[in-house]
mmCIF file of C-alpha atoms in Angstrom:
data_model
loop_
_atom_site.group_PDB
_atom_site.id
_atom_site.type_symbol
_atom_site.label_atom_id
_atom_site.label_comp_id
_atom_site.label_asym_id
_atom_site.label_seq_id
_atom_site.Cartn_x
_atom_site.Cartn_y
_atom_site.Cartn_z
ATOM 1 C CA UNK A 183 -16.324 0.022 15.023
ATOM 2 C CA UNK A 184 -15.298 2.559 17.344
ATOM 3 C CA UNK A 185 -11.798 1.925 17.584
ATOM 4 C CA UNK A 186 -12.118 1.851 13.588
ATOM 5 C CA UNK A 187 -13.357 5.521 13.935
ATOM 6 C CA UNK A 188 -10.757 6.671 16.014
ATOM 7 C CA UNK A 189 -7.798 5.336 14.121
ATOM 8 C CA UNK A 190 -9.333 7.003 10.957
ATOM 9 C CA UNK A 191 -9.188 10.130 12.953
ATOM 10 C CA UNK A 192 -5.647 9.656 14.159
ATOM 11 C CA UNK A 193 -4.525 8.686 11.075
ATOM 12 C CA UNK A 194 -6.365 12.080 9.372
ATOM 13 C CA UNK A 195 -3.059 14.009 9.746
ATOM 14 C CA UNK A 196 -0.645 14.225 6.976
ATOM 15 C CA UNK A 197 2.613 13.277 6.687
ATOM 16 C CA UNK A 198 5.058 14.394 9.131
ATOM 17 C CA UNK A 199 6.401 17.809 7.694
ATOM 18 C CA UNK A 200 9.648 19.169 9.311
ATOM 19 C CA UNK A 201 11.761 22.833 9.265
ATOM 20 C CA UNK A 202 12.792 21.195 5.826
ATOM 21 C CA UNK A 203 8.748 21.290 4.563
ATOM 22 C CA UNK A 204 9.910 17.797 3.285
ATOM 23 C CA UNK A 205 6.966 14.907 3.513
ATOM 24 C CA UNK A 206 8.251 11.609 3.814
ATOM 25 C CA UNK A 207 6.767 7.908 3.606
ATOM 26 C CA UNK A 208 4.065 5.549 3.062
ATOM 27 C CA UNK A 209 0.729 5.517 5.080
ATOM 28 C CA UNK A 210 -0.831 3.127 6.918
ATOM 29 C CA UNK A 211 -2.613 0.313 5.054
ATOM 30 C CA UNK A 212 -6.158 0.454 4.336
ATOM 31 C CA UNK A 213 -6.957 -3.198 5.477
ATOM 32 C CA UNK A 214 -7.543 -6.272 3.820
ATOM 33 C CA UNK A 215 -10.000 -7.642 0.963
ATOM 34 C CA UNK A 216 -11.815 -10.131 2.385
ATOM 35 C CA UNK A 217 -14.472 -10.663 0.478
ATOM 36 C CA UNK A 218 -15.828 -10.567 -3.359
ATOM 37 C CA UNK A 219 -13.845 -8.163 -4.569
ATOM 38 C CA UNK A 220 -10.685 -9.436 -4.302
ATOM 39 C CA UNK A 221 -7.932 -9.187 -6.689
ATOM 40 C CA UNK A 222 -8.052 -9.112 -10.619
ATOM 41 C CA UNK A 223 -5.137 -10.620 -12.702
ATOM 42 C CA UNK A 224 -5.785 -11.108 -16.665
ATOM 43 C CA UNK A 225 -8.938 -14.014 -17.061
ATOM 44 C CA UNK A 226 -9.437 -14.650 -13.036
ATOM 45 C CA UNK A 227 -9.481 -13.161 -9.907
ATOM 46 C CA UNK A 228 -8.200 -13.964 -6.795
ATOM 47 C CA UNK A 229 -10.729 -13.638 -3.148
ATOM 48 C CA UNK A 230 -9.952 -14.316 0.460
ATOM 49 C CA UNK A 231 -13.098 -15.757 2.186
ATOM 50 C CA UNK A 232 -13.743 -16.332 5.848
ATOM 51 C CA UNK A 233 -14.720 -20.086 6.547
ATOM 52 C CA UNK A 234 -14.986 -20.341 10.398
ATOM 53 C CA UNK A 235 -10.817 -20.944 11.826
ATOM 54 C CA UNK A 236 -10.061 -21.129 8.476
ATOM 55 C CA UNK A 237 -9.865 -18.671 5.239
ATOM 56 C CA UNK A 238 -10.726 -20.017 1.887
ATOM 57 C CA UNK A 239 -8.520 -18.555 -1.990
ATOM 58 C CA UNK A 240 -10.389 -19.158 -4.425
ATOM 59 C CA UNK A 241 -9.781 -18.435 -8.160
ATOM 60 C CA UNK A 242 -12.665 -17.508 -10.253
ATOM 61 C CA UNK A 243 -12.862 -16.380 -14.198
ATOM 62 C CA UNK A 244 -13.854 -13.244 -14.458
ATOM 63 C CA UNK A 245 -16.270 -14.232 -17.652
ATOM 64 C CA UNK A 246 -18.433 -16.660 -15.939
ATOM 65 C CA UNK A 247 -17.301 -16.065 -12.173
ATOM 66 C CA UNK A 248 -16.744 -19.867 -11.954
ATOM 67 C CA UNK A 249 -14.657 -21.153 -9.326
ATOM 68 C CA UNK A 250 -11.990 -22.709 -10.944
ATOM 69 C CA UNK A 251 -9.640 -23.703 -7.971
ATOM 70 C CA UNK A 252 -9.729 -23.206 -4.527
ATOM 71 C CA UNK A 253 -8.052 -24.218 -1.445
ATOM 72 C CA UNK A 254 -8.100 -23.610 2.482
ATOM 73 C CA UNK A 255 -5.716 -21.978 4.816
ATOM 74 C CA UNK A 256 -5.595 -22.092 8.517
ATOM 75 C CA UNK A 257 -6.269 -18.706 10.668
ATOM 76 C CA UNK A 258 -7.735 -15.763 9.051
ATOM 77 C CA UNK A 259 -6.169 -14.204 5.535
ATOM 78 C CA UNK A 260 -6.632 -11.616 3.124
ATOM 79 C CA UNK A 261 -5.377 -9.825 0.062
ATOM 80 C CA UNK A 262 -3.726 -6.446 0.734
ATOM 81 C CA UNK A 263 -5.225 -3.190 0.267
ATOM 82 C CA UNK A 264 -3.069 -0.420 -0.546
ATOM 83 C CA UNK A 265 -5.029 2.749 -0.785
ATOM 84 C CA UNK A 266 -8.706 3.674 0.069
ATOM 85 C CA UNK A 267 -9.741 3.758 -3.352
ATOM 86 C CA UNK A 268 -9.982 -0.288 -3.391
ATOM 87 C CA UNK A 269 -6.836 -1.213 -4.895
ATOM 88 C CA UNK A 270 -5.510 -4.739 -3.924
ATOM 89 C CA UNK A 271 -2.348 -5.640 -4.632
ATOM 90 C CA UNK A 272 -0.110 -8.980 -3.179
ATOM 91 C CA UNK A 273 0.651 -10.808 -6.732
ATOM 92 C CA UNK A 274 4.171 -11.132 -7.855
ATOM 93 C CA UNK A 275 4.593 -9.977 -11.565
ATOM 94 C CA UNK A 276 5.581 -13.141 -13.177
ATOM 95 C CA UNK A 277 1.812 -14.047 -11.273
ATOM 96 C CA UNK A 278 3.029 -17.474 -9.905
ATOM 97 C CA UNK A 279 3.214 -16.030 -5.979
ATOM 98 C CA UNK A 280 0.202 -14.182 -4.427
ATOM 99 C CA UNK A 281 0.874 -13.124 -0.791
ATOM 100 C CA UNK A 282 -1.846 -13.211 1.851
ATOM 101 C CA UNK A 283 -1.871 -10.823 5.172
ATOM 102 C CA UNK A 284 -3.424 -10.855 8.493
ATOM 103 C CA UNK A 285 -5.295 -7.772 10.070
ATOM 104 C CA UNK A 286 -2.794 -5.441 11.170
ATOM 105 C CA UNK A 287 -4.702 -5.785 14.644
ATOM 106 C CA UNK A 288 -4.785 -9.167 17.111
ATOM 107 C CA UNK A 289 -8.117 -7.978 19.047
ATOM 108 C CA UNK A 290 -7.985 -4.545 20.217
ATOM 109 C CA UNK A 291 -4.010 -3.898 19.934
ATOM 110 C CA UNK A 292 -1.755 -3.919 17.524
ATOM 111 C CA UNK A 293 0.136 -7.504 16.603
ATOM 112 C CA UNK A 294 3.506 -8.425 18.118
ATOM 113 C CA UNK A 295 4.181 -10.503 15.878
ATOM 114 C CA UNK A 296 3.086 -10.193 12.116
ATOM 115 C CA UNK A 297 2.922 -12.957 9.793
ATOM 116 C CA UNK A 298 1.950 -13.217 5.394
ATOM 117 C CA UNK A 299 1.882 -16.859 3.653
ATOM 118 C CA UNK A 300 2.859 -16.898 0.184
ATOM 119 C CA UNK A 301 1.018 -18.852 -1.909
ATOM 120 C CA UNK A 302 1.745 -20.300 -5.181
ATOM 121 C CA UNK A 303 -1.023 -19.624 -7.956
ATOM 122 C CA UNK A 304 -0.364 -22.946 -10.024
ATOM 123 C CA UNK A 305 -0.594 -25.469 -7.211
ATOM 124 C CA UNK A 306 -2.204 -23.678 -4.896
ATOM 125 C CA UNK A 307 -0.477 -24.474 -2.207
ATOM 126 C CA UNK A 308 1.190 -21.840 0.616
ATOM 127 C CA UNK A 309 5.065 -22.278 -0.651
ATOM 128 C CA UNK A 310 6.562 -19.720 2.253
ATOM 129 C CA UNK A 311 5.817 -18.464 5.139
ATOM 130 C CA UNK A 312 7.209 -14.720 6.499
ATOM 131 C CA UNK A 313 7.122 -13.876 10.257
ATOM 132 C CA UNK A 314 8.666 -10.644 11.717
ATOM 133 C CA UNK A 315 8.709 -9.553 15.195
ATOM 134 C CA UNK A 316 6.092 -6.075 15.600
ATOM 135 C CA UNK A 317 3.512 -4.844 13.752
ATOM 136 C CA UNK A 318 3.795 -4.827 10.179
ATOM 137 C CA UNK A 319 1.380 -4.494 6.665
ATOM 138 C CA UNK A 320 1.869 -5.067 3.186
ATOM 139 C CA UNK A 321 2.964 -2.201 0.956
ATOM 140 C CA UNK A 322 4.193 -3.254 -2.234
ATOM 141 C CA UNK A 323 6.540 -6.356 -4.268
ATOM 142 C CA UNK A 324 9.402 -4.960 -6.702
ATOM 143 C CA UNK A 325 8.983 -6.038 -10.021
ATOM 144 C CA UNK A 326 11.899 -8.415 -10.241
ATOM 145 C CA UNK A 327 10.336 -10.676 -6.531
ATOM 146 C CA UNK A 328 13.273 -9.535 -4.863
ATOM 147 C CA UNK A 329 11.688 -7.222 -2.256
ATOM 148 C CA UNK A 330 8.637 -7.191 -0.081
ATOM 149 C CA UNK A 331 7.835 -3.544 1.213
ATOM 150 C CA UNK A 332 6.231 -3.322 4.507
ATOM 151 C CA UNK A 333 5.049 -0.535 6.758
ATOM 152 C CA UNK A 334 6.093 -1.093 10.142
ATOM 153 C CA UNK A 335 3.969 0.774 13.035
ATOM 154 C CA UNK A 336 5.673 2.064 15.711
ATOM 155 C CA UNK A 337 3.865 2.467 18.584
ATOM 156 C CA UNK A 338 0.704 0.766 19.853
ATOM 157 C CA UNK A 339 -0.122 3.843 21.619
ATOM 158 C CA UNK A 340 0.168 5.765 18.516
ATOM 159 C CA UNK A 341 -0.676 3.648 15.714
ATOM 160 C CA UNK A 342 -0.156 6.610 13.003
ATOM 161 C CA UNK A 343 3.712 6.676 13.477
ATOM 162 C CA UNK A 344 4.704 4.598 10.646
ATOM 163 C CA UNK A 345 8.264 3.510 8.503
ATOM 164 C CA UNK A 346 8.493 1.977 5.212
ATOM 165 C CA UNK A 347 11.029 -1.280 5.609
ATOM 166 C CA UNK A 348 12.262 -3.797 3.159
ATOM 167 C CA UNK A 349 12.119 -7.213 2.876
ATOM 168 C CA UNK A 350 14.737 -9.334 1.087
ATOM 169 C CA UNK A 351 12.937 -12.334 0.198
ATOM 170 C CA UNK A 352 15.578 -13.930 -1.440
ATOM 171 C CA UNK A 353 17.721 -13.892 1.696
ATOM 172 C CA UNK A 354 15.149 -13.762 3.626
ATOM 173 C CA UNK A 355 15.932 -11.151 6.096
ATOM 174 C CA UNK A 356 14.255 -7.756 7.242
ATOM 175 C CA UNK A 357 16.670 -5.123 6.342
ATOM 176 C CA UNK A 358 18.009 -2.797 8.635
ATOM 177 C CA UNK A 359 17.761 0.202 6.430
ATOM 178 C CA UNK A 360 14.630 2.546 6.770
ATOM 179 C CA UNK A 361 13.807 3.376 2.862
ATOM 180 C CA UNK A 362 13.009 7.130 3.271
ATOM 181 C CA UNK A 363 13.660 10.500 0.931
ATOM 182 C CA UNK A 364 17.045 10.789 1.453
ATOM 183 C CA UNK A 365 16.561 14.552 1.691
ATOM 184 C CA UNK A 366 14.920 14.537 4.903
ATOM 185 C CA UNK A 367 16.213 13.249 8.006
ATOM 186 C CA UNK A 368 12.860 12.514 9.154
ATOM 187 C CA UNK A 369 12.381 8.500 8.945
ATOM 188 C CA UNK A 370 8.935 8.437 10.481
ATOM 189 C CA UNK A 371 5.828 8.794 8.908
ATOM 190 C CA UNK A 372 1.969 9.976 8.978
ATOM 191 C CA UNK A 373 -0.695 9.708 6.107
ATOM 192 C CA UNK A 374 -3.177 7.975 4.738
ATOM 193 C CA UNK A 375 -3.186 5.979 1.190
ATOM 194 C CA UNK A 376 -5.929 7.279 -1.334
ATOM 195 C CA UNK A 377 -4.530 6.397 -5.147
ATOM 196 C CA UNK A 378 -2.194 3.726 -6.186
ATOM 197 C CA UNK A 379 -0.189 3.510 -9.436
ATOM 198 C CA UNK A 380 2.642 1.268 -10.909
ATOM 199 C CA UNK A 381 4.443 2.601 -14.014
ATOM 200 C CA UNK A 382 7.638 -0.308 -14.474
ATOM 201 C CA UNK A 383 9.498 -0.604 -10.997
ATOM 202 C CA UNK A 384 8.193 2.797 -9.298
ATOM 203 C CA UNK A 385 5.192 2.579 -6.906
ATOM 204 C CA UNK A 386 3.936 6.043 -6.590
ATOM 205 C CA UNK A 387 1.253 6.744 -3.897
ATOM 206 C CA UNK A 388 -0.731 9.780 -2.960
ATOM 207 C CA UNK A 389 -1.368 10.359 0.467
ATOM 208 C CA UNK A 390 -3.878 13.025 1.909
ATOM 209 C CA UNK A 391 -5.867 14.033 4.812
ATOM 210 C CA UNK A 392 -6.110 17.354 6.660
ATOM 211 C CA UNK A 393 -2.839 18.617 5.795
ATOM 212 C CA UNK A 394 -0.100 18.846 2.934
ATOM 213 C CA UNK A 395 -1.259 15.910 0.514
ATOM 214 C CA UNK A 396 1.732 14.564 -1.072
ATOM 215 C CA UNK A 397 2.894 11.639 -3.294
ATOM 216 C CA UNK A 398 5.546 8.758 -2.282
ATOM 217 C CA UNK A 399 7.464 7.411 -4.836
ATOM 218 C CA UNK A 400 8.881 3.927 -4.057
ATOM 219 C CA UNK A 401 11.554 2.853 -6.258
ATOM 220 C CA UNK A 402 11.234 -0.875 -5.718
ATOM 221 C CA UNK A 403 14.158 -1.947 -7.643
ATOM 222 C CA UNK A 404 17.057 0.251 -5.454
ATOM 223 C CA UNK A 405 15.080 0.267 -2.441
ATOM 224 C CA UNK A 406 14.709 4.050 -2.280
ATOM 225 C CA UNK A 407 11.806 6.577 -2.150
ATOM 226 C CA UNK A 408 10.984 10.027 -2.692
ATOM 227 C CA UNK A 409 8.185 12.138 -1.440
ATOM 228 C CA UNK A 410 6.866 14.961 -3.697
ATOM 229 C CA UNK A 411 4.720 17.496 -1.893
ATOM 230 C CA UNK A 412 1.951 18.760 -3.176
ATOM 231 C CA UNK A 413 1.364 23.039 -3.415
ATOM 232 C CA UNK A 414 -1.805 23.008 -1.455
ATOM 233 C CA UNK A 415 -1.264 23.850 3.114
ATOM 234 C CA UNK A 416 -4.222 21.079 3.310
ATOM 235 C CA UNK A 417 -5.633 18.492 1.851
ATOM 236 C CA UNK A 418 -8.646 19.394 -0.303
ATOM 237 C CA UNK A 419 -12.361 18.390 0.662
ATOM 238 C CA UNK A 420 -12.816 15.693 -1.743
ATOM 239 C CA UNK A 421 -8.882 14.612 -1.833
ATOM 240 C CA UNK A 422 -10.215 11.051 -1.120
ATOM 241 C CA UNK A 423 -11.508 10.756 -4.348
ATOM 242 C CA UNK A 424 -8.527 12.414 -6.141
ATOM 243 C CA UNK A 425 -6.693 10.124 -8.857
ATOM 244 C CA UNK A 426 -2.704 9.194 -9.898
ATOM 245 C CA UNK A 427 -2.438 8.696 -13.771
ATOM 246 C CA UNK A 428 0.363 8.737 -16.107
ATOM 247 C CA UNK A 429 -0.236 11.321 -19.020
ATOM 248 C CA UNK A 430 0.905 10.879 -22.741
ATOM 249 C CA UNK A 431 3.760 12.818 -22.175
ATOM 250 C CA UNK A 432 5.141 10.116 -19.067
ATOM 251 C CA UNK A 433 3.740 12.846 -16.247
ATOM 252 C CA UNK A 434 2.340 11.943 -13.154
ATOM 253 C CA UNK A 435 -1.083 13.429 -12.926
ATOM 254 C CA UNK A 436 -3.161 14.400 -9.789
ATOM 255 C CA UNK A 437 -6.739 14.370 -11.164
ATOM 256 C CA UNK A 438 -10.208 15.413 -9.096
ATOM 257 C CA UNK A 439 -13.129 13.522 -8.950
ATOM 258 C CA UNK A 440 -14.257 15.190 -12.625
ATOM 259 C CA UNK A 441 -11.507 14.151 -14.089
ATOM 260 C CA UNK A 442 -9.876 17.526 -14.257
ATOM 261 C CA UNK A 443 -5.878 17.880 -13.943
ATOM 262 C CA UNK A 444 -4.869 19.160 -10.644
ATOM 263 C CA UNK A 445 -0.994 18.679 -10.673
ATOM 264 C CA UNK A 446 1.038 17.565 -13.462
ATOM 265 C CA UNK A 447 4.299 16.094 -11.509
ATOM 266 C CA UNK A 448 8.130 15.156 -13.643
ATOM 267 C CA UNK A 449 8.741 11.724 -13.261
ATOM 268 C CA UNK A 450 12.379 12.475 -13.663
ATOM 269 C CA UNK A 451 13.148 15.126 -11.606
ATOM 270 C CA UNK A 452 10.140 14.759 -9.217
ATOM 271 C CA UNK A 453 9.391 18.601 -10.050
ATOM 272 C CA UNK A 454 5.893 19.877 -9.966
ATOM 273 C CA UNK A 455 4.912 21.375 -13.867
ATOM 274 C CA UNK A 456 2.054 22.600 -13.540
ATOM 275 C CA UNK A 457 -0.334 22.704 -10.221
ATOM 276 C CA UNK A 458 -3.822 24.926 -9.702
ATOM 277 C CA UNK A 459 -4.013 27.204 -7.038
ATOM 278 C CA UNK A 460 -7.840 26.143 -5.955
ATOM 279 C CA UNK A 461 -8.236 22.492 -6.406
#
């Protein structure tokens, strides 16, 4: 618990801002479901369950939270997180692949060696396996199964120096380039996750803590991102329950915990509309 505490308040600074006032990256993950909760996916869900040296998928309906299927993997697995607001992600989008994770710690360090099993939904059987040398977590899948995107840590020492990496699955290599806004030379990263959203093959993220909040947008297809930062100098009290939407007009929207717009963001040009001062 307390080295749980500290990280949080290592990790409360926001991403690394330069001469160029340019944020840049992904933040660290926000764990693992391991539990009830688990993942959602059209009739069923998917959960990760502890059962002693072993972790048990199961897939229930959603109607009558029946198991339908389950099966049991050795060592101790869960479904990704990707922000703090809950959301799980780890299912391919033709849903026939759902990837499981181990904690991004091994005891009290960080892993040197970081491993996910991939799963397929039909058969329920692990169909891959993915092991890279350091300390990595999940961040997202492009659309198409071609990537995996992983933040890779950095430092033991300093577990809120982060990169975004990218993993070809079909060749199945780790490549060498660091996906980072190409307008910043600064490659690596501080934040923390709060809101998720998907609209086609760009992951967009907002990241906030007591500095600049700002939003990563991940193209998954082209293995490219861009960071958008937001007008405020810090991040507002209540910026963990801030939202990501998509407006009728196509905008990203920043919205507060009543619902009210905060930032209205072009998806094109990555331009800010329309921000308030006060949030």
């Amino acid at each position: 618990m307390r080295r749980r505490i500290l990280l949080m308040l290592v990790l409360a600074s926001a991403c690394a801002v330069w001469s160029t006032a340019i944020a840049s990256g992904a933040g660290p993950s926000p764990g693992l479901s391991e539990g009830r909760h688990g993942l959602t996916s059209g009739t069923v869900r998917y959960v990760a369950l502890p059962a002693g040296t072993t972790t048990e998928l199961q897939v229930i309906g959603r109607q009558d939270n029946r198991v339908l299927r389950h099966m049991r993997i050795k060592g101790t697995w869960g479904i990704p997180l990707v922000a703090y607001d809950g959301t799980a992600e780890g299912l391919f989008a033709n849903g026939r692949t759902l990837l499981l994770a181990q904690s991004l710690y091994n005891g009290q360090t960080l892993r040197s060696t970081t491993k996910f099993a991939l799963v397929d939904t039909r058969k329920l059987k692990v169909s891959g396996r993915i092991q890279l040398k350091g300390a990595f977590t999940f961040d997202a899948i492009s659309r198409d199964g071609r990537y995996l995107y992983l933040i890779e840590y950095m430092s033991p020492e300093d577990p809120s120096s982060y990169r975004v990496r990218a993993y070809d699955l079909r060749g199945a290599r780790l490549l060498a380039k660091i996906v980072s806004d190409k307008h910043s030379w600064a490659t690596d990263m501080r934040g923390l996750p709060i809101s998720r959203l998907w609209k086609k093959s760009w992951s967009y993220t907002l990241y906030g803590a007591n500095a600049r909040p700002f939003i990563h947008a991940l193209d998954t297809r082209n293995v490219a991102a861009v960071c958008i930062n937001l007008p405020w100098k810090t991040s507002p009290d209540r910026v963990f329950d801030y939202r990501l939407r998509i407006d009728g007009d196509g905008h990203l929207v920043v919205r507060g915990p009543n619902g009210r717009a905060l930032a209205l963001i072009d998806r094109q040009t990555f331009k800010i509309i329309s921000a308030v001062k006060k949030p």
